GROMACS .gro file of C-alpha atoms in nm:
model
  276
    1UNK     CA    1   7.298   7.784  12.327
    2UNK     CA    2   7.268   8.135  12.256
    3UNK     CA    3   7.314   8.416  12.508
    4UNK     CA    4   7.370   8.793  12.532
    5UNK     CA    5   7.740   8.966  12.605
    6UNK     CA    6   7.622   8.997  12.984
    7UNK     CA    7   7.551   8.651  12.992
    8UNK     CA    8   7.166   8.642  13.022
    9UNK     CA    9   7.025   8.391  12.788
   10UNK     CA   10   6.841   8.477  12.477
   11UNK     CA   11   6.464   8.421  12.509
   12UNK     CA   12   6.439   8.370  12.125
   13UNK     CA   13   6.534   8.099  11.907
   14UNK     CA   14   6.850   8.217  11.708
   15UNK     CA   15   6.750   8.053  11.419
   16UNK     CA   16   6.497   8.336  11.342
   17UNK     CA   17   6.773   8.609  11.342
   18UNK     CA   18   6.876   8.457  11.023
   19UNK     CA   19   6.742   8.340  10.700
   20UNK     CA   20   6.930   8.018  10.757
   21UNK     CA   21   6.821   7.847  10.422
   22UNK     CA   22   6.946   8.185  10.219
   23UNK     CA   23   7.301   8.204  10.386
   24UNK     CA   24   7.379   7.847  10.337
   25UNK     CA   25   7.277   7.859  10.005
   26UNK     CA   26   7.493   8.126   9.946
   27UNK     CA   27   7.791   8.051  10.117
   28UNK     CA   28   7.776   7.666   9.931
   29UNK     CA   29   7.807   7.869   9.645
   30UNK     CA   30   8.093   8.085   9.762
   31UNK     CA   31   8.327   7.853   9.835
   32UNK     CA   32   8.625   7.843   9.623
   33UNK     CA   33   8.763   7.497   9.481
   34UNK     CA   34   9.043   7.424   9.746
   35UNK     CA   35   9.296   7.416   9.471
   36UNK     CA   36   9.305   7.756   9.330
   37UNK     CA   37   9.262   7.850   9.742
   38UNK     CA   38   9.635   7.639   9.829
   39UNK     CA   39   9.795   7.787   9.490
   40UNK     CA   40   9.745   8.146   9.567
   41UNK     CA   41   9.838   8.105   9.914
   42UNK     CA   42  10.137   7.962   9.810
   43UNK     CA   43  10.225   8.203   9.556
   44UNK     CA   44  10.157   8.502   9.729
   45UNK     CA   45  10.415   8.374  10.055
   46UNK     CA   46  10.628   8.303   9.742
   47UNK     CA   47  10.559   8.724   9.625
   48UNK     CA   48  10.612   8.804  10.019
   49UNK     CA   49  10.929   8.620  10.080
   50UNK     CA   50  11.111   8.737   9.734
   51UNK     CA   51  10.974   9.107   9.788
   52UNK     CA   52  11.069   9.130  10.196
   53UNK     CA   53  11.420   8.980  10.142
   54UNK     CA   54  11.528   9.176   9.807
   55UNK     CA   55  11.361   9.515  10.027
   56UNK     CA   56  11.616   9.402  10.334
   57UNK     CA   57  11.910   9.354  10.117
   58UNK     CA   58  11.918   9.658   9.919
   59UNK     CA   59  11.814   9.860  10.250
   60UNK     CA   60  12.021  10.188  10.313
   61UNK     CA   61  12.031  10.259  10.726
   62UNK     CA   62  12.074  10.635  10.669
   63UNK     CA   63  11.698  10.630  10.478
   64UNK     CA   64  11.553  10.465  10.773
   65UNK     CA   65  11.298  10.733  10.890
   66UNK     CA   66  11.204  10.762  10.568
   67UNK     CA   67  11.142  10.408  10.555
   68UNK     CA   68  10.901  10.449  10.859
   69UNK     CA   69  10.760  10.679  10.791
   70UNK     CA   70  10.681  10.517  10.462
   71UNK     CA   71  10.583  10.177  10.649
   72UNK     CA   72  10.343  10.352  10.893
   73UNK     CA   73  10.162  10.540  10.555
   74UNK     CA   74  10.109  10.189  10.403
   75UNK     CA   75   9.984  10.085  10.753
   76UNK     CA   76   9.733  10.394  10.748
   77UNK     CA   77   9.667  10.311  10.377
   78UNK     CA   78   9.588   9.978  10.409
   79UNK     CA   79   9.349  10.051  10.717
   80UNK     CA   80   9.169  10.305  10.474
   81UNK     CA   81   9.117  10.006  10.210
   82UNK     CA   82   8.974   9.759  10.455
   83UNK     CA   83   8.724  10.055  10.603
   84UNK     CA   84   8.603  10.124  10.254
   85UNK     CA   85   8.493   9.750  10.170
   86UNK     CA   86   8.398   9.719  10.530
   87UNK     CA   87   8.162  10.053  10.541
   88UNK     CA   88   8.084   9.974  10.153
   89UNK     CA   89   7.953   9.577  10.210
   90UNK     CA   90   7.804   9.684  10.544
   91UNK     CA   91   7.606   9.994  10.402
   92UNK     CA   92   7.503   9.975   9.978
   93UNK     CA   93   7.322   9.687   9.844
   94UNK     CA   94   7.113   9.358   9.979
   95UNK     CA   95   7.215   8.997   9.996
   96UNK     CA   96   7.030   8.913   9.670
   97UNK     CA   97   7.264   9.174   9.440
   98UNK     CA   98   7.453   9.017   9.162
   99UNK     CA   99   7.831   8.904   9.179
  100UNK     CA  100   7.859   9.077   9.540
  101UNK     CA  101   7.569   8.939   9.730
  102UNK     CA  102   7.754   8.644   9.846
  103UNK     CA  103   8.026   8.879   9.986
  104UNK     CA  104   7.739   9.140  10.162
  105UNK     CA  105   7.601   8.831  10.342
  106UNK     CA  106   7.879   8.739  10.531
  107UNK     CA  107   7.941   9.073  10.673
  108UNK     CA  108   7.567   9.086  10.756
  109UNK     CA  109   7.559   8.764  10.897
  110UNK     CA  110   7.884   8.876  11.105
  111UNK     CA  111   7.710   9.176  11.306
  112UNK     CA  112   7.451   8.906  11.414
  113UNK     CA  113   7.711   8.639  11.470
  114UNK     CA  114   8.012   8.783  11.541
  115UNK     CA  115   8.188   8.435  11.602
  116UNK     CA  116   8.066   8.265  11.199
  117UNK     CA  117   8.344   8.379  10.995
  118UNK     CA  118   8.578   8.260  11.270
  119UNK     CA  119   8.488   7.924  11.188
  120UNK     CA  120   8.599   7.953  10.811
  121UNK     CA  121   8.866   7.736  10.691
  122UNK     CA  122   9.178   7.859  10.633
  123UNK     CA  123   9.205   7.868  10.267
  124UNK     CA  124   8.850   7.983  10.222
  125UNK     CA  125   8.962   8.280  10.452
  126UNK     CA  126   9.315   8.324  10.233
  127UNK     CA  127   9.214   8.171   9.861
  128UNK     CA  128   9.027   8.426   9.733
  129UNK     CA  129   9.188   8.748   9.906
  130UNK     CA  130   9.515   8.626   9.856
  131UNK     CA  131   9.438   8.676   9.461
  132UNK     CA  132   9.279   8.987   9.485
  133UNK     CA  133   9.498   9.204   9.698
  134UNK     CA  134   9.848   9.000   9.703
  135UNK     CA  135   9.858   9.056   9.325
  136UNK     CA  136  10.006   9.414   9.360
  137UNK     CA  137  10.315   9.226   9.513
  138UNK     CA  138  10.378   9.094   9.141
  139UNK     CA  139  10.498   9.476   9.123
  140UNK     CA  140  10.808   9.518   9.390
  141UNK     CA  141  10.873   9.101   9.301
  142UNK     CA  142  10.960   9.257   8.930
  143UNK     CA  143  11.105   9.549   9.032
  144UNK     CA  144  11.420   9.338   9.249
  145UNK     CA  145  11.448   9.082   8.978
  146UNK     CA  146  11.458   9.315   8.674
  147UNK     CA  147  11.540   9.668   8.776
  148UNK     CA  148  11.972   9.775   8.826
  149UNK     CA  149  12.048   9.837   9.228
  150UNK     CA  150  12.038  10.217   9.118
  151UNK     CA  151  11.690  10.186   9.026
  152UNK     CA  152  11.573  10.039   9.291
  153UNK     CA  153  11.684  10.268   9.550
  154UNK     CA  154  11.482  10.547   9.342
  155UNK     CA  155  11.234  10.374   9.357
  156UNK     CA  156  11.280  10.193   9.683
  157UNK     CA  157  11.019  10.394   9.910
  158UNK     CA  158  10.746  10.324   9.646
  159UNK     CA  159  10.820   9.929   9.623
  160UNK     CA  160  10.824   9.938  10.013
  161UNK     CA  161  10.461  10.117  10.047
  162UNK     CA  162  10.344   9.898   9.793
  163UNK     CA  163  10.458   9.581   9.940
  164UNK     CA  164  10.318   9.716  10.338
  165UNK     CA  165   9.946   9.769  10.174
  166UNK     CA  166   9.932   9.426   9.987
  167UNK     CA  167  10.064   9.243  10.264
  168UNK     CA  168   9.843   9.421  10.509
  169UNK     CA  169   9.509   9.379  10.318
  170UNK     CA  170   9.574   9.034  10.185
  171UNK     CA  171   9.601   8.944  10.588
  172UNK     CA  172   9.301   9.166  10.717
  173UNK     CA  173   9.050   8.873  10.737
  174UNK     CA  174   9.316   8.694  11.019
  175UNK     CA  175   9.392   8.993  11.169
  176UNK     CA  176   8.971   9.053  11.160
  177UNK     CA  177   8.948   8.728  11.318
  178UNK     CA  178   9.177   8.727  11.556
  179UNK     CA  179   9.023   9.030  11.727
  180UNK     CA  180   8.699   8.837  11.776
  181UNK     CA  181   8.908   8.571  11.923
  182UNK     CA  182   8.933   8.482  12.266
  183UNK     CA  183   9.165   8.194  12.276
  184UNK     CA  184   9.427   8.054  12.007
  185UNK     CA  185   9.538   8.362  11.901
  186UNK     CA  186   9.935   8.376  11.891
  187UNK     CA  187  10.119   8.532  12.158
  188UNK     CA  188  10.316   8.724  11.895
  189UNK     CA  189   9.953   8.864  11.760
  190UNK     CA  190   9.839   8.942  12.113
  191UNK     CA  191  10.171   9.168  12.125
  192UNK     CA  192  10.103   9.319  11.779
  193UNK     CA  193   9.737   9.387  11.912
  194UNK     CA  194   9.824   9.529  12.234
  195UNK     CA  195  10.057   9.805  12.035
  196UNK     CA  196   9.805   9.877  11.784
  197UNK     CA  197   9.980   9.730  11.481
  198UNK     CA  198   9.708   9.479  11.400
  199UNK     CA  199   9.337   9.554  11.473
  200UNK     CA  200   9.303   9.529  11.870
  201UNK     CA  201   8.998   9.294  11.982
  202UNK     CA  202   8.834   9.612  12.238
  203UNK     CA  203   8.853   9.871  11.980
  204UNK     CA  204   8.722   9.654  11.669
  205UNK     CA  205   8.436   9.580  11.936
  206UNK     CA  206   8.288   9.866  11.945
  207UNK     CA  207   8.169   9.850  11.559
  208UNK     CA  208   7.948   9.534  11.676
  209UNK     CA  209   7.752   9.765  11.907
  210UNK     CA  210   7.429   9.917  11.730
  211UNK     CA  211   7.354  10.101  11.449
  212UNK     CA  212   7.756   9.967  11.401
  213UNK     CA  213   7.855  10.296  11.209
  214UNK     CA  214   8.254  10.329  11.330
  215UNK     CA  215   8.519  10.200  11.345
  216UNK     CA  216   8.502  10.018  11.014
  217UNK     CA  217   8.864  10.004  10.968
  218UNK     CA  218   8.976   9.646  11.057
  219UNK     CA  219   9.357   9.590  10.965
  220UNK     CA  220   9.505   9.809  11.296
  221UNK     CA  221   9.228  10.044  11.353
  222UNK     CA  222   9.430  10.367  11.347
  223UNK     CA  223   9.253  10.525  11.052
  224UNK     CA  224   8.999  10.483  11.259
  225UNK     CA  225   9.080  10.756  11.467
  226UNK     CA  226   9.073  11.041  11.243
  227UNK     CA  227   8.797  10.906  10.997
  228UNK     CA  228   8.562  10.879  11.298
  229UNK     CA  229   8.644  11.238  11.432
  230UNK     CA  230   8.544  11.392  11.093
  231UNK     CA  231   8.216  11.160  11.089
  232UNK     CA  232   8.377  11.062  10.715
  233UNK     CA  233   8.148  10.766  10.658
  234UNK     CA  234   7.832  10.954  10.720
  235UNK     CA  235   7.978  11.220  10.526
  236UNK     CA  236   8.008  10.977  10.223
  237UNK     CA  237   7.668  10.847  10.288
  238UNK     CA  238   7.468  11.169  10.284
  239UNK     CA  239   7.675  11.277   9.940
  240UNK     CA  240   7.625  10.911   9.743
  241UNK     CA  241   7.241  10.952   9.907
  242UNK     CA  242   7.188  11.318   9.731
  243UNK     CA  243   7.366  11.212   9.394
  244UNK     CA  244   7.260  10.825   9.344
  245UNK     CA  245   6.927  10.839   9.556
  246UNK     CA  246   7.067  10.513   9.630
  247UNK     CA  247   6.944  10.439  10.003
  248UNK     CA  248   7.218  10.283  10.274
  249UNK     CA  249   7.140  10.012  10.449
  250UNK     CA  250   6.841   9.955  10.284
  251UNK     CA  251   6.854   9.558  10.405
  252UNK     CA  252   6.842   9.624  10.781
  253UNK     CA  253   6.563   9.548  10.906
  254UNK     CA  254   6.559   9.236  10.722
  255UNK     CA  255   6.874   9.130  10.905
  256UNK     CA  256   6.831   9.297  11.264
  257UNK     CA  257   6.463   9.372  11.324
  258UNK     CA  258   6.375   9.106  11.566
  259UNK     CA  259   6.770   9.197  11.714
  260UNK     CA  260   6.627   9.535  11.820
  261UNK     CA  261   6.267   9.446  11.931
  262UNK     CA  262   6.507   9.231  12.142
  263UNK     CA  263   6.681   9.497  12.257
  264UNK     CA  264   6.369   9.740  12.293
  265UNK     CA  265   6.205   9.487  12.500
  266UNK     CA  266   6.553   9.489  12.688
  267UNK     CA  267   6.478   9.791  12.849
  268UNK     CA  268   6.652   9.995  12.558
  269UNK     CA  269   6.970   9.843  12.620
  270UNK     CA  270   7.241   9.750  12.346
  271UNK     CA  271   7.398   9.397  12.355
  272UNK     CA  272   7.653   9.235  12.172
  273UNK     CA  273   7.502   8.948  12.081
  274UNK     CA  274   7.686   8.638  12.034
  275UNK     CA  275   7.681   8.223  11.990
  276UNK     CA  276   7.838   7.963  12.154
   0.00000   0.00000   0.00000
């Protein structure tokens, strides 16, 4: 059953919000052999646990406001990262482009169903992330194996921020998903939510709301802040518009027009629309 976020049913059959037969053809091609998903899971909690413990044992208490200060840049950094690929998937290409097609239709898909990628299993939501963005760990692991104690207190601050950004955007996708969720969520998360430190569910809500153009950061939200006051995305639209000619969003209307003659019909109103 299919309703609207105030609870009125939807008078339309779901089904033609989406080109059903494209997106599972797409995502049965996405999906990542299980193996190589449970091997770099396991290697990068391997990279996290070596990298956290050698950064806590050669930890000087009379550095530690530089220490977070450098934490909450690596926070701020890794926000950054995850509102690029967010506003980039959300705003250049279609579906049907080459290599990242796959990618652009689940974050399509997601502003129409908000709930899909909630329903990904767990090493299809790790595997593939967990290789791309836990790699950088490979550089603080070498560091505290290889380098003399005096080296790595020069370059302890760097290790740190590297470590904080890896960590942070290899675990976006949970931290994504747990803002859309309503129950199961750890209490621990709810607490990290609640103080901002992972994306919180009300802020990361308002990107679901038409034409969804803020708030694209979506590992704790606080670049949001400042990127949003500047209107930086928009900015970065109008300048890769005027030297590409490339067009954003040029896909749209083939994902949401029926959405908003929904919504036009609706008396003009914006919903959230969801599935259950």
């Amino acid at each position: 059953k299919a309703v609207m976020a105030n609870g009125e049913p939807l008078s339309i059959n779901p089904d033609e919000l989406l080109d059903t037969e494209k997106i599972r053809e797409l995502q049965e091609k996405r999906i990542a052999p299980r193996l190589i998903g449970s091997v770099s899971v396991t290697v990068f909690v391997i990279l996290s646990i070596i990298t956290f413990s050698g950064l806590y044992k050669h930890v000087q208490i009379e550095r530690l406001p530089a220490i977070l200060v450098t934490t909450f840049a690596g926070m701020l950094v890794a926000d950054f990262i995850s509102g690029c690929i967010h506003w980039f998937m959300d705003t250049w290409g279609t579906i049907d482009t080459p290599i990242l097609g796959k990618a652009l239709m689940i974050l399509r898909e997601h502003h129409i169903d908000p709930l899909a990628f909630t329903r990904t299993r767990f090493l299809l939501a790790w595997g593939d992330v967990c290789i791309v963005f836990g790699s950088p760990l490979g550089i603080p692991v070498y560091a505290l194996l290889t380098f003399t104690p005096e080296e790595i207190q020069k370059w302890y601050l760097f290790l740190l921020f590297v470590a904080v950004i890896a960590v942070l955007t290899t675990s976006t996708n949970q931290i994504h998903k747990w803002s859309h969720l309503r129950a199961g969520v750890p209490r621990w998360a709810r607490l990290l939510q609640k103080c901002h430190l992972i994306l919180p569910s009300d802020h990361h809500h308002i990107h679901h709301y038409p034409p969804h153009l803020v708030k694209y950061c979506i590992t704790n939200g606080l670049a949001n802040y400042p990127l949003d006051y500047i209107d930086f995305w928009n900015k970065m639209e109008w300048v890769i518009e005027k030297l590409t000619g490339a067009k954003p969003r040029q896909d749209d209307m083939r994902w949401s027009k029926k959405f908003y003659q929904f919504s036009q019909l609706s008396e003009g109103k914006s919903y959230h629309l969801v599935k259950y």
